[in-house]
GROMACS .gro file of C-alpha atoms in nm:
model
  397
    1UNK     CA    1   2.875  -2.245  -1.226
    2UNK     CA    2   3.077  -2.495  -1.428
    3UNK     CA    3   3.274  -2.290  -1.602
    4UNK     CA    4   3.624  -2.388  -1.399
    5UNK     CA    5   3.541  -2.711  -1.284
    6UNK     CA    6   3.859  -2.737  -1.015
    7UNK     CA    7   3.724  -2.452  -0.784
    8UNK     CA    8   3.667  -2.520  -0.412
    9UNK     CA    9   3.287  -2.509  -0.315
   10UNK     CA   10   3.368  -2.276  -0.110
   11UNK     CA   11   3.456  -2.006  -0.376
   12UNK     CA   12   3.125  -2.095  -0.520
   13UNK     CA   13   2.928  -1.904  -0.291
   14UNK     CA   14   3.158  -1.641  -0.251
   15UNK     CA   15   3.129  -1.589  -0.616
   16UNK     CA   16   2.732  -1.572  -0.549
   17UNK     CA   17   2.739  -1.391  -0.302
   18UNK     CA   18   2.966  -1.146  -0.503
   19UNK     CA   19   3.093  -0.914  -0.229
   20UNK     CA   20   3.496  -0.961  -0.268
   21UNK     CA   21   3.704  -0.677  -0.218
   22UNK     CA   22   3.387  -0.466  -0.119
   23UNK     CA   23   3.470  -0.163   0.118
   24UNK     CA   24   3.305   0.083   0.255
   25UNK     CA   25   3.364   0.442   0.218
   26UNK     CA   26   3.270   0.502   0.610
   27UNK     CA   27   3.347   0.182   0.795
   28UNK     CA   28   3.638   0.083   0.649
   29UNK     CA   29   3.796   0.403   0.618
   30UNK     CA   30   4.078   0.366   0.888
   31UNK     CA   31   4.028  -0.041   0.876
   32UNK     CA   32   4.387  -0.239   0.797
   33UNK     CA   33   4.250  -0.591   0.775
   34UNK     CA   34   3.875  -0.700   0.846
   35UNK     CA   35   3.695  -0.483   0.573
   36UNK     CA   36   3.347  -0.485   0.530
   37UNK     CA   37   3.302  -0.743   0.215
   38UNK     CA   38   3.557  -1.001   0.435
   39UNK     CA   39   3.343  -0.936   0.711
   40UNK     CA   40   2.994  -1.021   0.496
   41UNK     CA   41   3.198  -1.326   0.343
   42UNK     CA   42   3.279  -1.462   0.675
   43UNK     CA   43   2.971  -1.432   0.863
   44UNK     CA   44   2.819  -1.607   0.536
   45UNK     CA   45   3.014  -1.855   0.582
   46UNK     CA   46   2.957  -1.912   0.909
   47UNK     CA   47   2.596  -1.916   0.865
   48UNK     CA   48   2.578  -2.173   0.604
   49UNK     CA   49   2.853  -2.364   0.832
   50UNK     CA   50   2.621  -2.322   1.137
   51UNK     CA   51   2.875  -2.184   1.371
   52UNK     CA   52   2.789  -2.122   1.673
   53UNK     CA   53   3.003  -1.790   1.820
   54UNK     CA   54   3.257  -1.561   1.715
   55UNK     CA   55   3.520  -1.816   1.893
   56UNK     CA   56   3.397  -2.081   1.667
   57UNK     CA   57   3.439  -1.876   1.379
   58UNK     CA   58   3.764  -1.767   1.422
   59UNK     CA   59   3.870  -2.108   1.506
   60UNK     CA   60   3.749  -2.230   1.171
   61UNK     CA   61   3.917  -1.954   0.965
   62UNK     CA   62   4.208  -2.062   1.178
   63UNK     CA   63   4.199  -2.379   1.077
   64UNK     CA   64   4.108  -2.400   0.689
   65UNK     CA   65   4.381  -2.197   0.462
   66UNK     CA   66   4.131  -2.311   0.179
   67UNK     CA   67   3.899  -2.037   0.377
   68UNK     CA   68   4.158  -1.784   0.468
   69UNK     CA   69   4.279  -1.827   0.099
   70UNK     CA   70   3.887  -1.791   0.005
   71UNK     CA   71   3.828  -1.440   0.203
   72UNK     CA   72   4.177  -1.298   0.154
   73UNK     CA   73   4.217  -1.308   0.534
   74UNK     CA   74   4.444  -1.543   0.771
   75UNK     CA   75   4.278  -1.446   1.118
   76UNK     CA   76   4.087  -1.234   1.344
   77UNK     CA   77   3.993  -1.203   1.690
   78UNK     CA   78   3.697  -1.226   1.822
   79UNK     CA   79   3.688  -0.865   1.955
   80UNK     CA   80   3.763  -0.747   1.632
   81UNK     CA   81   3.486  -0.951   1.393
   82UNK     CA   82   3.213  -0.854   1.693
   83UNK     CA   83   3.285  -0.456   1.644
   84UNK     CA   84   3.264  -0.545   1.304
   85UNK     CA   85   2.963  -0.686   1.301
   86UNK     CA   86   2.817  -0.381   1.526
   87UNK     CA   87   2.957  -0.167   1.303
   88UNK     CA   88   2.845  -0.286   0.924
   89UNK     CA   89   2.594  -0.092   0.749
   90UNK     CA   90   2.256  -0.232   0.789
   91UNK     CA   91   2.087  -0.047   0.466
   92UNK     CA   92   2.376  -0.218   0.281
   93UNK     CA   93   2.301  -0.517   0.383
   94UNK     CA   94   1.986  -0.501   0.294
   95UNK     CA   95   2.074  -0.415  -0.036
   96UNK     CA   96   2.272  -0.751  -0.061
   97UNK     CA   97   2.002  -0.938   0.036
   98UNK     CA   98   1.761  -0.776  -0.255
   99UNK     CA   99   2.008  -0.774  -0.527
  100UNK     CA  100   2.050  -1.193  -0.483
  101UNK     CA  101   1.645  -1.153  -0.407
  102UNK     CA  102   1.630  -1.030  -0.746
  103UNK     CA  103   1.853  -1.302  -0.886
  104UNK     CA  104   1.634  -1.586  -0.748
  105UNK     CA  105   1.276  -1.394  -0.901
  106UNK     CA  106   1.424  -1.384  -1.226
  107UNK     CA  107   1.534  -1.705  -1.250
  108UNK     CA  108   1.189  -1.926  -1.135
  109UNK     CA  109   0.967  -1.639  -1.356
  110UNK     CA  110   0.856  -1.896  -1.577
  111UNK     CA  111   0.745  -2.092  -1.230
  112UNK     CA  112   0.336  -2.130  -1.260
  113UNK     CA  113   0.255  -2.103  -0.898
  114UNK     CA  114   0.090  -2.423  -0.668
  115UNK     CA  115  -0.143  -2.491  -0.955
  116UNK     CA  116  -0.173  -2.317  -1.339
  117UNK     CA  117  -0.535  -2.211  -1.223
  118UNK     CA  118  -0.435  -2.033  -0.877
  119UNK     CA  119  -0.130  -1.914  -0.983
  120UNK     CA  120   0.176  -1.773  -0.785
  121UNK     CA  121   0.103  -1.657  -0.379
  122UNK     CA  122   0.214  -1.424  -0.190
  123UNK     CA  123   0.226  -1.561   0.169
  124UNK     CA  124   0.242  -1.252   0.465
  125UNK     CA  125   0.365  -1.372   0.773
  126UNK     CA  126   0.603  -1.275   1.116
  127UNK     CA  127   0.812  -1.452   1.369
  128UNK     CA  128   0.964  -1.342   1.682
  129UNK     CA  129   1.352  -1.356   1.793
  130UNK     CA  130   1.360  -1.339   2.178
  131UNK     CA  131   1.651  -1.171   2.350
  132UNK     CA  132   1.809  -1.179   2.685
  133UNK     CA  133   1.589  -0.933   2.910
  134UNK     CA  134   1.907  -0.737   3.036
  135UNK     CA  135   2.101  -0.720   2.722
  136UNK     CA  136   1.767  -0.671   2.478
  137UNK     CA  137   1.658  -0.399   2.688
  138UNK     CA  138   1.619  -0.142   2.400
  139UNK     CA  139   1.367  -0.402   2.248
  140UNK     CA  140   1.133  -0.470   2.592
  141UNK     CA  141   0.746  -0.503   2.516
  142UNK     CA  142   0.597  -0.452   2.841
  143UNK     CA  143   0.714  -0.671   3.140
  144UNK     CA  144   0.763  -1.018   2.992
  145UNK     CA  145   0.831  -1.009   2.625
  146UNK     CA  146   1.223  -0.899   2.488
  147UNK     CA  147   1.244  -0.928   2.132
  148UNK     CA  148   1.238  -0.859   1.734
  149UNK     CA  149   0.947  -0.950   1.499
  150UNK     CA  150   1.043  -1.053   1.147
  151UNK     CA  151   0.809  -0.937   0.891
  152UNK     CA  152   0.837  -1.132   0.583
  153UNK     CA  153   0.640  -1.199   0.261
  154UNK     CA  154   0.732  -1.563   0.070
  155UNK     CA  155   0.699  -1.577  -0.275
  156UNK     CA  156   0.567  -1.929  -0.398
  157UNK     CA  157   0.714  -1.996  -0.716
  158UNK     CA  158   0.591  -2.367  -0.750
  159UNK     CA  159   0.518  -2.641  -0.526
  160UNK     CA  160   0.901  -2.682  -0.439
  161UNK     CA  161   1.019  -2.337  -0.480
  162UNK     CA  162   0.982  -2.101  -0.176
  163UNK     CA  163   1.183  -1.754  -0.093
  164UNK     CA  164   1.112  -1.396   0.061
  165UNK     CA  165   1.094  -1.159  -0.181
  166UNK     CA  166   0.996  -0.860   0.157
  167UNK     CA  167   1.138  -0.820   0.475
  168UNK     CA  168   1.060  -0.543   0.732
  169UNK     CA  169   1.262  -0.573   1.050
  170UNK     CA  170   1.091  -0.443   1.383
  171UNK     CA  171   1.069  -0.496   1.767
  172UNK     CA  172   0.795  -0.708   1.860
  173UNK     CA  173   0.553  -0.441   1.992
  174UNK     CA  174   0.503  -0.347   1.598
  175UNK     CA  175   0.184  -0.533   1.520
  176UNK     CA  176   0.124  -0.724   1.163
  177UNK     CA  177  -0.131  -0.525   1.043
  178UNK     CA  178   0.052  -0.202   1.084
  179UNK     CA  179   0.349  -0.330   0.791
  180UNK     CA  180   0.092  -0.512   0.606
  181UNK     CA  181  -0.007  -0.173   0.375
  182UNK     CA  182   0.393  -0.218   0.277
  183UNK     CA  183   0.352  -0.562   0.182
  184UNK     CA  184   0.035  -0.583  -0.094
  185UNK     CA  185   0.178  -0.442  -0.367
  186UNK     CA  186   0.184  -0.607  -0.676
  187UNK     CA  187  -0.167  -0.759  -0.886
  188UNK     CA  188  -0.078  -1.056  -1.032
  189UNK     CA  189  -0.066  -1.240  -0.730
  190UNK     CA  190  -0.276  -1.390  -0.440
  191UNK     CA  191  -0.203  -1.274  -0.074
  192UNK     CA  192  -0.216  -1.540   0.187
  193UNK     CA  193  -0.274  -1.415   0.538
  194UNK     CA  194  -0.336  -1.586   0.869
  195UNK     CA  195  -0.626  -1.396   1.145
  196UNK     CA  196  -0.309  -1.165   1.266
  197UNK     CA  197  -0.332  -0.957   0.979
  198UNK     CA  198  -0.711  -0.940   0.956
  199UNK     CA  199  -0.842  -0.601   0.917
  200UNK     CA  200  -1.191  -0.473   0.728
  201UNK     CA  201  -1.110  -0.159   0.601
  202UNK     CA  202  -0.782  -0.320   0.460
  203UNK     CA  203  -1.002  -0.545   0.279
  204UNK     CA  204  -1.254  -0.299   0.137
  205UNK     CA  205  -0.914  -0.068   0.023
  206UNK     CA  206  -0.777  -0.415  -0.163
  207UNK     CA  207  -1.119  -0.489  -0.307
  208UNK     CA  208  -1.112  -0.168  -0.440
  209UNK     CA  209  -0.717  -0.214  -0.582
  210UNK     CA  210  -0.850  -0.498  -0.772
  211UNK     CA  211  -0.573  -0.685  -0.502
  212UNK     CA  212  -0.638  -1.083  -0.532
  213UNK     CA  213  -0.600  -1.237  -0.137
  214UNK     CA  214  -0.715  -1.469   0.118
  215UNK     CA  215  -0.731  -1.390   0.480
  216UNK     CA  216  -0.852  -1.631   0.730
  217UNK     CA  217  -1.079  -1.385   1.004
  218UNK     CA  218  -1.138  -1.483   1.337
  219UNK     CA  219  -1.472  -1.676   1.488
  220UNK     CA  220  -1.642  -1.317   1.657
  221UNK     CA  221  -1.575  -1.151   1.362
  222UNK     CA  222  -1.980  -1.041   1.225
  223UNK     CA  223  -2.003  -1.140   0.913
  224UNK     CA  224  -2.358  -1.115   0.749
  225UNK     CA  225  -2.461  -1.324   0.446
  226UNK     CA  226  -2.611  -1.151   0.109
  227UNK     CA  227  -2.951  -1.289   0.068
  228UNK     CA  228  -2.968  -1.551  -0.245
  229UNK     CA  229  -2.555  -1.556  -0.280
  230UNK     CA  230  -2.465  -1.902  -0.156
  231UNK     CA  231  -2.356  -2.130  -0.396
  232UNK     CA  232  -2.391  -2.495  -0.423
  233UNK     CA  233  -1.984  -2.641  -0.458
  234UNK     CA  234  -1.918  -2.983  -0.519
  235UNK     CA  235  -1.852  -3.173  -0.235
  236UNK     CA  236  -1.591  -3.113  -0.045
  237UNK     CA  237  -1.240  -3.356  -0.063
  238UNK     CA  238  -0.992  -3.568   0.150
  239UNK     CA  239  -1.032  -3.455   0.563
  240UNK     CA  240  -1.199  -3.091   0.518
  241UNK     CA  241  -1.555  -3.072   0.516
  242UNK     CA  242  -1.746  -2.720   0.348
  243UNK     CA  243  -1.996  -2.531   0.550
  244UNK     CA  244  -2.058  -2.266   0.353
  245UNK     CA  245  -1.990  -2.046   0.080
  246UNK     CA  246  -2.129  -1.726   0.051
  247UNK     CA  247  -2.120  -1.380  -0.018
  248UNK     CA  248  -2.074  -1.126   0.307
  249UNK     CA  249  -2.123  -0.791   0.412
  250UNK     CA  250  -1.951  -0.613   0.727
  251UNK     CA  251  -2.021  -0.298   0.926
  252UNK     CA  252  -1.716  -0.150   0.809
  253UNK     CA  253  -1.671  -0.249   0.446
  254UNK     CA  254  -1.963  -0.139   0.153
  255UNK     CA  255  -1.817  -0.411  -0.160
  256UNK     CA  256  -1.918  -0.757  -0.115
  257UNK     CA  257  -1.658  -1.016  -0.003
  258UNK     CA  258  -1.659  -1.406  -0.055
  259UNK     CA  259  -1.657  -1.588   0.233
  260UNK     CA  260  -1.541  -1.948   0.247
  261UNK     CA  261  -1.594  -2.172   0.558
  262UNK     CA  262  -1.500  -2.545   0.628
  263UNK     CA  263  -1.395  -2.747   0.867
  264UNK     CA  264  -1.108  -2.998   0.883
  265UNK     CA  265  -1.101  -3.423   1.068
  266UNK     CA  266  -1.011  -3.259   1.394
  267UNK     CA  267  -1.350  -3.037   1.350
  268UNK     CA  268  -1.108  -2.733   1.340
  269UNK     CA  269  -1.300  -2.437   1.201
  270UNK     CA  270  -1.168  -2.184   0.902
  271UNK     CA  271  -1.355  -1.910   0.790
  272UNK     CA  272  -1.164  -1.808   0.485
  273UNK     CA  273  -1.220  -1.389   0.328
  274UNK     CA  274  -1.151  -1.387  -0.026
  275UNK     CA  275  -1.159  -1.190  -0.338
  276UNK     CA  276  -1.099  -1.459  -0.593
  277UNK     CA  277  -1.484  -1.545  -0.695
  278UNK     CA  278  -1.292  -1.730  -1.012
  279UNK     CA  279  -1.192  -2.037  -0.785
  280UNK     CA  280  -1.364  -2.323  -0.609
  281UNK     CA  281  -1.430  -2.299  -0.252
  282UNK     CA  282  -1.191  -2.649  -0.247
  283UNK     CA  283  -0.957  -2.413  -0.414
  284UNK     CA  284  -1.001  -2.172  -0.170
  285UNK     CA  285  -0.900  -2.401   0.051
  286UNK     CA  286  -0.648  -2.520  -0.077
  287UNK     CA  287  -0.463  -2.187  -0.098
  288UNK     CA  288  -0.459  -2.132   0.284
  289UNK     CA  289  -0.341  -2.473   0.314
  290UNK     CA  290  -0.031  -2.379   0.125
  291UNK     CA  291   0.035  -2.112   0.402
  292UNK     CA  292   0.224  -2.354   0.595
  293UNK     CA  293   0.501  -2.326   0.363
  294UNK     CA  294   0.574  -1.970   0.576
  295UNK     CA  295   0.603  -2.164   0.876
  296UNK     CA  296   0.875  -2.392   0.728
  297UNK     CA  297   1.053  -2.136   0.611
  298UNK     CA  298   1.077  -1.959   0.915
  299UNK     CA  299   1.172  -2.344   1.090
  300UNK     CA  300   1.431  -2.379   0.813
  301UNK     CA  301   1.583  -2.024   0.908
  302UNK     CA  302   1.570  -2.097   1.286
  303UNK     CA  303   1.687  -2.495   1.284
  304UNK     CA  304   1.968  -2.470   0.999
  305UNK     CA  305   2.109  -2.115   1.017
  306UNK     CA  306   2.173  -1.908   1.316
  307UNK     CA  307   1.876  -1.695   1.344
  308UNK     CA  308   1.762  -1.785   1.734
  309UNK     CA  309   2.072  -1.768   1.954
  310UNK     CA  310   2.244  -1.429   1.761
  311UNK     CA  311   2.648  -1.382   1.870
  312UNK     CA  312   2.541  -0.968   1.993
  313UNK     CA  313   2.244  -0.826   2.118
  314UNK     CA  314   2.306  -0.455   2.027
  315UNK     CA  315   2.088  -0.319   1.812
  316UNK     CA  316   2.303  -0.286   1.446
  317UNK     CA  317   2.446  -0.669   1.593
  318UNK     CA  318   2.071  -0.783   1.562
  319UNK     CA  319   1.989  -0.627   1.264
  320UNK     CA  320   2.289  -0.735   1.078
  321UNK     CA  321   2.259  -1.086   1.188
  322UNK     CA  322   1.879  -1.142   1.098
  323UNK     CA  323   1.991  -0.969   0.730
  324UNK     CA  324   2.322  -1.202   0.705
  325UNK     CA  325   2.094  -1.490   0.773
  326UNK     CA  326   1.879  -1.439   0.493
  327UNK     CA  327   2.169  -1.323   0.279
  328UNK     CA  328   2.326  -1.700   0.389
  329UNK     CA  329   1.951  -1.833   0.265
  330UNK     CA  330   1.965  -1.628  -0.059
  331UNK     CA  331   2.322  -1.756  -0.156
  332UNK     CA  332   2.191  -2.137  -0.091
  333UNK     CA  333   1.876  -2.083  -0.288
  334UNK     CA  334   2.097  -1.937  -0.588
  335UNK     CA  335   2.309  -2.264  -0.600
  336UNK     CA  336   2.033  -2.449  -0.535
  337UNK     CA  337   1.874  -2.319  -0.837
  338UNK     CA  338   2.209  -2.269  -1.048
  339UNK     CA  339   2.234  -2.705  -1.020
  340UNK     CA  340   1.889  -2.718  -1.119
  341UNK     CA  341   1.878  -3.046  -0.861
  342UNK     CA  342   1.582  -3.242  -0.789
  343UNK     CA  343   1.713  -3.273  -0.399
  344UNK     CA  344   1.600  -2.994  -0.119
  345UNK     CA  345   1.718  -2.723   0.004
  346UNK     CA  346   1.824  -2.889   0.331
  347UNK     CA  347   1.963  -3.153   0.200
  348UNK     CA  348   2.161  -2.918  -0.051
  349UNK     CA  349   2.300  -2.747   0.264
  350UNK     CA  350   2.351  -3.035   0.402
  351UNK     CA  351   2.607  -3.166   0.116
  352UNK     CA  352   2.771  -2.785   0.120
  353UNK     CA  353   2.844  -2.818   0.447
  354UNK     CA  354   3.055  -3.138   0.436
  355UNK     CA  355   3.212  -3.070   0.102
  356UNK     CA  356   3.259  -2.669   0.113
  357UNK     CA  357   3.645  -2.718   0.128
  358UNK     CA  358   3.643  -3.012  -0.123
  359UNK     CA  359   3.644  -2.920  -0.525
  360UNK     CA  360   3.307  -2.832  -0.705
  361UNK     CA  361   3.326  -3.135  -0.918
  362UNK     CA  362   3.356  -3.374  -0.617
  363UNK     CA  363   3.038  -3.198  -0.485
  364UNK     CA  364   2.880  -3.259  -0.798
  365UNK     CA  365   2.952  -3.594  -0.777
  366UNK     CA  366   2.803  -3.662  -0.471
  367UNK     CA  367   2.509  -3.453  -0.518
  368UNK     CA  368   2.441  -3.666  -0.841
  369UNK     CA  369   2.555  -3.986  -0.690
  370UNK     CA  370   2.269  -4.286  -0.781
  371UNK     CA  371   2.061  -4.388  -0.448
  372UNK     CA  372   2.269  -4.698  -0.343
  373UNK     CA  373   1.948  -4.844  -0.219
  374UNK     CA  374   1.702  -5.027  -0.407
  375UNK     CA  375   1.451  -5.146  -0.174
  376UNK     CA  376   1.176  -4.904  -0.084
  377UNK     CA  377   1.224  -4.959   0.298
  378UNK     CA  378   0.970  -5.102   0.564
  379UNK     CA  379   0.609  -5.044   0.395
  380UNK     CA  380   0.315  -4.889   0.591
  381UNK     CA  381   0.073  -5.157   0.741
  382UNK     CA  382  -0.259  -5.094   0.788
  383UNK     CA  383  -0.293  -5.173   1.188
  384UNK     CA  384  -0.665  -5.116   1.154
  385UNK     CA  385  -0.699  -5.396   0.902
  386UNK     CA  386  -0.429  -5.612   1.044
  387UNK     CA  387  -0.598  -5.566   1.417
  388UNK     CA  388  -0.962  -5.658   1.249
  389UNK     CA  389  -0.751  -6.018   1.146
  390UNK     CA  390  -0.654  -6.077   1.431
  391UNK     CA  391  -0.952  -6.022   1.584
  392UNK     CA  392  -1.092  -6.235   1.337
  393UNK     CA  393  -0.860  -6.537   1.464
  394UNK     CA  394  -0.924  -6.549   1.801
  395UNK     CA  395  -1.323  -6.572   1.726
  396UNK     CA  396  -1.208  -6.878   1.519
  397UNK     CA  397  -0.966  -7.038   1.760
   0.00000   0.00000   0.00000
């Protein structure tokens, strides 16, 4: 990304996302002026911009020639980029998204995972989109619910490095443990699954696919211990506290599986299923801890791109906008990676968003400026010790 050193940020990411001058055999066969790759670039844009509605975007492409210049395109209306969006293909999209997917896998392959010893994860996980109960009619679930479910598998490259390497758009009524089949694929890896996607069978077909996971299983779940299988682990560390560790039999499953159990400050239960014997039940835990990194990603997604209020509620306007917004993610990932910075992701998009019509250098500069602050900031005090002093005092005075 250095190679001309006077391009606009802006042109950055369009060159990542690589789509310029793309048309479409079908859509864009009678189209004079918003073809289908100006129509990607734009709403790309937009996303990493955070623009609100197709008002707000035109205004913006109104007002920045370094963006019409950018995308080939001096304005739109409204109208015009919301049939456009209806109208994009949503299996090319998708392709997009995989090809930059790709991209970002090759590039963190020499990533070790959380730890050398656990290696890389695989974390399974959904979220819901609501929509408006008159206009997201076509995705009802019964009386209350309107909505799409986002069915998404994170790859965990190392500590810092998190993207989704699977998606499988759906309307909420699609369970997780009806797409999770589609989702355990590879072996090298360790699956990472919350109580949703808990299913014995599942785990007696993965047992027998050699297929490494962890699946936390719910409380009236019967799980009966092997006689003589327990196993004494070293004590357990920081807030969590072990209750057992044993081998487990079901009604529905004939292989053994390992069954991990603890118990965290807020006396919070887990009861971990597991197929990795090679690992410490601390370890153990310590993998299902890491499944919070799902949950930020899906916060990140929802807080700094537009993936909860969508601009249409049609159904090719939905899809299309949940697959730009993770096209957006996969283009800020790519840069993010390209710099090789030490900073985060948000704080990346932060920076691209107030520089992405200044020149690349100037955004280097800034995203390498020093810390002008040298002071490490107001400390922590311990108020339990500081409370016991004072305490102490007033028995002396």
């Amino acid at each position: 990304m250095d190679n001309v050193k006077d391009i606009r940020v802006i042109c950055q990411c369009l060159r990542t996302l690589n789509v310029s001058g793309y048309r479409s055999v079908l859509d864009d066969h009678r189209t004079q002026k918003l073809f289908s790759g100006t129509a990607i670039e734009l709403h790309v844009i937009a996303q990493l911009l955070q623009l609100p509605t197709y008002d707000v975007i035109t205004e913006q492409l109104r007002a920045h020639p370094q963006l019409q210049q950018a995308i080939g395109l001096e304005s739109i209306s409204s109208a015009q980029l919301s049939r456009k969006t209806n109208s994009l293909c949503t299996q090319t999209l998708q392709q997009i998204f995989f090809q930059l997917i790709s991209q970002i896998d090759q590039k963190t392959k020499s990533g070790a995972g959380i730890t050398p010893n656990i290696g890389r994860l695989h974390i399974i996980d959904a979220t819901d989109i609501s929509l408006p109960a008159l206009l997201g009619s076509w995705a009802r679930c019964g009386s209350r619910k309107t909505g799409v479910r986002l069915h998404v598998r994170v790859v965990v490259a190392d500590p810092d490095t998190v993207f989704p390497d699977k998606v499988i758009a759906s309307t909420v009524n699609v369970r997780e443990n009806k797409v999770v089949l589609d989702m355990v694929v590879e072996d090298d890896v360790t699956y990472v699954m919350d109580r949703g996607y808990e299913s014995l069978p599942n785990f007696q077909t993965w047992i027998t696919d050699n297929k490494l996971f962890v699946v936390r299983v719910r409380d009236r779940t019967h799980l009966y211990p092997i006689s003589g299988s327990e196993r004494k682990s070293v004590a357990s560390v920081g807030p969590l506290r072990l209750l057992q560790d044993v081998d487990v039999l079901t009604n529905k499953t004939t292989t053994p599986l390992r069954l991990v159990e603890f118990e965290d400050d807020k006396g919070r239960r887990y009861r971990l299923i597991t197929s990795r014997w090679d690992l410490t039940a601390n370890e153990i835990a310590y993998i299902y801890k890491n499944r919070w990194k799902i949950e930020l990603f899906f916060k990140w997604m929802k807080q700094h791109l537009k993936l909860v209020n969508l601009h249409g509620c049609q159904p090719d306007s939905v899809w299309n906008q949940l697959f730009l917004s993770l096209i957006a993610f996969a283009v800020s990932m790519l840069v993010k990676l390209a710099l090789q910075t030490g900073k985060s992701q948000w704080n990346l998009l932060q920076l691209l968003r107030t520089y992405m019509y200044h020149p690349w250098k100037v955004f280097k500069q800034e995203l390498n400026r020093p810390p002008t602050r040298q002071s490490k900031g107001r400390q922590k005090v311990d108020t339990a010790g500081r409370a016991k002093q004072e305490s102490q005092r007033m028995i002396l005075l």
